[in-house]
Amino acid sequence: MRTHAENAELALLLEVAGTPKPGNVDRHRDHDDLRFEHFLAGAVGSARGLRLAEEGPVGEAFETAIEGMSEQEGGNTQFGCLLLLVPLVRAAARGGLSPAGVTEVVEATTVADAAGFYRAFEHVDVAVSDPPEELDALDVRRGSDAVPTLEARGLSLHDIMELSADRDDNGREWVRGFPRTFTAAAWILDDEGPAPDRAARAFLRLLAERPDTFVAIQRDRATAERASERAQAALDGDIAVEELADEFVAAGINPGTTADITAAALFVALERGLAV
Amino acid sequence: MRTHAENAELALLLEVAGTPKPGNVDRHRDHDDLRFEHFLAGAVGSARGLRLAEEGPVGEAFETAIEGMSEQEGGNTQFGCLLLLVPLVRAAARGGLSPAGVTEVVEATTVADAAGFYRAFEHVDVAVSDPPEELDALDVRRGSDAVPTLEARGLSLHDIMELSADRDDNGREWVRGFPRTFTAAAWILDDEGPAPDRAARAFLRLLAERPDTFVAIQRDRATAERASERAQAALDGDIAVEELADEFVAAGINPGTTADITAAALFVALERGLAV
């Protein structure tokens, strides 16, 4: 039987293999400087951190996973995926892979976990939004320079996620019991056919349901909303998904948060018996 | 930096991602019951055994790798790849990833290593040829039932590979210092472009150079020789590689040994600095 860490690594691989996932690198599409093999190497490299997540502190496991993920030339491949996967692996290892179980894990995070999260930003460039002015000292791009502020204010990693939850749906997953992760896992388990195909369909439903916060950060809110309308049009059969994929690539729309949640959902589905 | 075991796992993933690799599952092609995601899961599952190979006996590491590889529904995905990778990982961990270094590793194998190899066949169905009549007691399909014979005759895993070296090119690699593995690694390092594209080109050159012994076992020697002539025609530009891929799929030709050596060559290339 695969371990929890192995299921998480496989979830990363199945996510990138699923096609078409409009706007993202997948089995059939590369971006210019970010290619399929960078995601393969990112998944392999993150495995060390995922194994740590079975046993110990979320922040250290996350930083280790990001350090390993970064050992390839594509840059940020799976930062957001791992932010969701690490507490889910921890919850699974503790026997509580449920909204309540993962909430226990994230609520137990400490200032040290927050410091690990900040240090992870020193391993790779991640596209983030500017924080509100009063939170400037906590800008994640400060990396470990922000640690004294975290310590002075006694902020846990859960506190940090809470601060970003209104503009980053990965933060929102963290502080609300991973609602979309568990919902999409149920879709994947109820679906039929090969796991990567199920992942691609879950991705499209997630995108249609809620604007992608990575698109909103990289571009703007209106573009993110329009992308979700187009995903709904694809679900309604008004545009072929393959055509939408070409449209998003041409427009530079990359729904990264939706891919993160898809990977997290694949992990939950694998843990609950999704066969590969 | 990736560990040796991680480089081996990545080599498995890059091998299956390389396309077109005529006749094999690759980034663009699935077989009916053997799909891309089975190779992803096979690679993830084999990592435990690859980590063991860094530290200890080849036979136990190989059996562990095959047991993990088999935890997916596609059947045999990477048995031959792992037979080559395990001693190469061991040699790399000992600081001797060279023909001489890996020869030291395989020549040091014991009866216990041979027993591990036989037990590996209990985890997955592998297409093998019937052994000569006098070797019937050593038919690998006997699994652990052959162990008393191994012990009575004092046969090491190297001895077993020697017995199959004239009909299985993986055995030939073992007992001759992995000549094609190191040659193809040099091709990959001298080549340009993304690693999976280099792998696909190395695969074609390997196939043109020598008939694939898996095709010879599954079909017959004449079919294997004809497949190599067709690969040479593709290298000469007389047929497009994509067209050859369709031709092989239609004819049920699956050059598995060539894929095994390609994966082994990718590992050596990664260890020697191939960037991903």
Coordinates of N, CA and C in Angstrom, one line a residue, chain A residues 1-3 5-7 9-10 13-14 17 25-30 35-38 40-41 43-45 47-48 51 71-74 193-196 275-276, chain B residues 1-3 5-7 9-10 13-14 17 25-30 35-38 40-41 43-45 47-48 51 71-74 193-196 275-276:
Chain A
M1 N 0.8 -1.2 0.0 CA 0.0 0.0 0.0 C 0.9 1.3 0.0
R2 N 0.5 2.2 -0.8 CA 1.2 3.5 -0.8 C 1.1 4.2 0.5
T3 N 2.1 4.9 0.9 CA 2.1 5.7 2.2 C 1.3 7.0 1.8
A5 N 2.5 10.0 2.1 CA 3.4 10.8 1.4 C 3.5 10.4 -0.1
E6 N 3.5 9.1 -0.3 CA 3.5 8.6 -1.7 C 2.2 9.0 -2.5
N7 N 1.0 8.9 -1.7 CA -0.2 9.3 -2.4 C -0.2 10.8 -2.7
E9 N 2.5 12.6 -3.4 CA 3.4 12.8 -4.6 C 2.7 12.3 -5.9
L10 N 2.0 11.2 -5.8 CA 1.2 10.7 -7.0 C 0.1 11.7 -7.3
L13 N 1.6 14.3 -9.5 CA 1.8 13.8 -10.9 C 0.5 13.6 -11.7
L14 N -0.5 13.1 -11.0 CA -1.8 12.9 -11.7 C -2.4 14.3 -12.1
A17 N -0.7 15.4 -15.1 CA -1.0 14.6 -16.3 C -2.4 14.8 -16.8
V25 N 0.0 23.9 -17.6 CA 0.9 22.8 -18.1 C 0.1 21.5 -17.8
D26 N 0.0 20.6 -18.8 CA -0.6 19.3 -18.6 C 0.1 18.3 -19.6
R27 N -0.5 17.1 -19.6 CA 0.1 16.1 -20.4 C 0.3 16.5 -21.9
H28 N -0.5 17.4 -22.4 CA -0.5 17.8 -23.8 C 0.1 19.2 -24.0
R29 N 0.4 20.0 -22.9 CA 0.8 21.4 -23.1 C 1.9 21.8 -22.2
D30 N 2.9 22.5 -22.8 CA 3.9 23.1 -22.1 C 3.8 24.6 -22.2
R35 N 7.9 23.6 -18.3 CA 7.5 22.4 -19.0 C 7.1 21.3 -18.1
F36 N 6.4 20.3 -18.8 CA 5.9 19.1 -18.1 C 7.0 18.5 -17.2
E37 N 8.2 18.3 -17.7 CA 9.3 17.7 -16.9 C 9.7 18.4 -15.7
H38 N 9.4 19.8 -15.6 CA 9.7 20.5 -14.4 C 8.8 20.1 -13.3
L40 N 7.4 17.0 -13.1 CA 7.9 15.7 -12.7 C 9.0 15.8 -11.7
A41 N 10.0 16.7 -12.0 CA 11.1 16.8 -11.1 C 10.7 17.5 -9.8
A43 N 7.8 17.2 -8.3 CA 7.1 16.2 -7.5 C 8.1 15.3 -6.8
V44 N 9.1 14.8 -7.6 CA 10.1 13.9 -7.0 C 10.8 14.6 -5.9
G45 N 11.2 15.9 -6.1 CA 11.9 16.6 -5.1 C 11.1 16.9 -3.8
A47 N 9.1 15.0 -2.3 CA 8.8 13.8 -1.6 C 9.4 13.8 -0.2
R48 N 10.6 14.3 -0.1 CA 11.3 14.4 1.3 C 10.4 15.1 2.2
R51 N 7.3 13.3 3.2 CA 7.5 12.3 4.3 C 7.6 12.9 5.6
E71 N 14.4 22.2 -7.0 CA 15.6 21.7 -7.6 C 15.3 21.3 -9.1
Q72 N 14.8 22.2 -9.8 CA 14.6 22.0 -11.3 C 14.5 23.4 -11.9
E73 N 14.6 23.5 -13.2 CA 14.9 24.8 -13.8 C 13.6 25.6 -14.2
G74 N 12.4 25.1 -13.9 CA 11.2 25.7 -14.3 C 10.7 26.8 -13.3
G193 N -13.7 6.5 -15.2 CA -12.6 6.5 -16.1 C -11.3 6.8 -15.4
P194 N -10.2 6.9 -16.2 CA -8.9 7.1 -15.7 C -8.8 8.3 -14.8
A195 N -8.0 8.2 -13.7 CA -7.8 9.3 -12.7 C -7.4 10.6 -13.3
P196 N -6.5 10.7 -14.3 CA -6.2 12.0 -14.8 C -7.4 12.7 -15.6
A275 N -8.7 4.3 -7.5 CA -7.7 3.4 -8.0 C -6.9 4.0 -9.2
V276 N -5.7 3.6 -9.3 CA -4.8 4.0 -10.4 C -4.2 2.7 -10.9
Chain B
M1 N 20.2 19.4 -3.7 CA 20.6 18.4 -4.7 C 19.7 17.1 -4.6
R2 N 19.3 16.6 -5.7 CA 18.6 15.3 -5.7 C 19.5 14.2 -5.2
T3 N 18.9 13.2 -4.5 CA 19.7 12.0 -4.1 C 19.8 11.1 -5.3
A5 N 18.7 8.1 -5.4 CA 17.4 7.4 -5.5 C 16.4 8.3 -6.2
E6 N 16.4 9.6 -5.9 CA 15.5 10.6 -6.5 C 15.8 10.7 -8.0
N7 N 17.1 10.7 -8.4 CA 17.5 10.8 -9.8 C 17.0 9.5 -10.5
E9 N 14.3 7.8 -9.7 CA 12.8 7.9 -9.9 C 12.5 8.9 -11.0
L10 N 13.3 10.0 -11.0 CA 13.0 11.0 -12.1 C 13.4 10.4 -13.4
L13 N 10.4 8.7 -14.7 CA 9.4 9.6 -15.2 C 9.7 10.3 -16.5
L14 N 11.0 10.7 -16.6 CA 11.4 11.3 -17.9 C 11.3 10.3 -19.0
A17 N 7.8 10.1 -20.1 CA 7.4 11.4 -20.7 C 8.0 11.6 -22.1
V25 N 4.2 3.2 -24.3 CA 3.5 4.2 -23.6 C 4.4 5.4 -23.5
D26 N 3.9 6.6 -23.8 CA 4.7 7.8 -23.6 C 3.8 9.0 -23.4
R27 N 4.3 10.2 -23.4 CA 3.5 11.3 -23.0 C 2.2 11.4 -23.9
H28 N 2.3 11.0 -25.1 CA 1.2 11.1 -26.1 C 0.5 9.8 -26.4
R29 N 0.9 8.7 -25.8 CA 0.3 7.4 -26.2 C 0.0 6.6 -25.0
D30 N -1.2 5.9 -24.9 CA -1.5 4.9 -23.9 C -1.7 3.6 -24.7
R35 N -1.6 2.4 -19.1 CA -1.7 3.8 -19.4 C -0.6 4.6 -18.7
F36 N -0.4 5.9 -19.1 CA 0.6 6.7 -18.6 C 0.6 6.8 -17.1
E37 N -0.6 6.9 -16.5 CA -0.7 7.1 -15.0 C -0.2 5.8 -14.3
H38 N -0.2 4.7 -14.9 CA 0.3 3.5 -14.3 C 1.8 3.6 -14.1
L40 N 3.4 6.5 -13.8 CA 3.6 7.5 -12.7 C 3.5 6.8 -11.4
A41 N 2.4 6.0 -11.2 CA 2.3 5.3 -9.9 C 3.4 4.3 -9.7
A43 N 6.5 4.5 -10.7 CA 7.7 5.3 -10.3 C 7.6 5.7 -8.9
V44 N 6.5 6.2 -8.5 CA 6.3 6.6 -7.1 C 6.5 5.4 -6.1
G45 N 5.9 4.3 -6.5 CA 5.9 3.1 -5.6 C 7.3 2.5 -5.5
A47 N 10.1 4.1 -5.4 CA 11.1 4.9 -4.7 C 11.6 4.3 -3.4
R48 N 10.8 3.6 -2.7 CA 11.3 2.9 -1.4 C 12.4 2.0 -1.7
R51 N 15.6 3.8 -2.6 CA 16.3 4.3 -1.5 C 17.1 3.2 -0.8
E71 N 2.1 -1.6 -7.2 CA 0.9 -1.1 -6.5 C 0.1 -0.1 -7.4
Q72 N -0.2 -0.6 -8.6 CA -1.1 0.1 -9.5 C -1.7 -1.0 -10.5
E73 N -2.7 -0.5 -11.2 CA -3.5 -1.5 -11.9 C -3.1 -1.9 -13.3
G74 N -1.9 -1.3 -13.8 CA -1.5 -1.6 -15.1 C -0.6 -2.8 -15.3
G193 N 18.3 20.4 -25.9 CA 16.9 20.5 -25.8 C 16.4 19.8 -24.5
P194 N 15.1 19.8 -24.3 CA 14.5 19.2 -23.1 C 14.9 17.8 -22.9
A195 N 15.1 17.3 -21.7 CA 15.5 16.0 -21.4 C 14.6 14.9 -22.0
P196 N 13.2 15.1 -21.9 CA 12.4 14.0 -22.5 C 12.6 13.8 -24.0
A275 N 20.6 18.7 -16.9 CA 19.7 19.6 -16.2 C 18.2 19.4 -16.6
V276 N 17.4 19.5 -15.6 CA 15.9 19.4 -15.9 C 15.3 20.6 -15.2

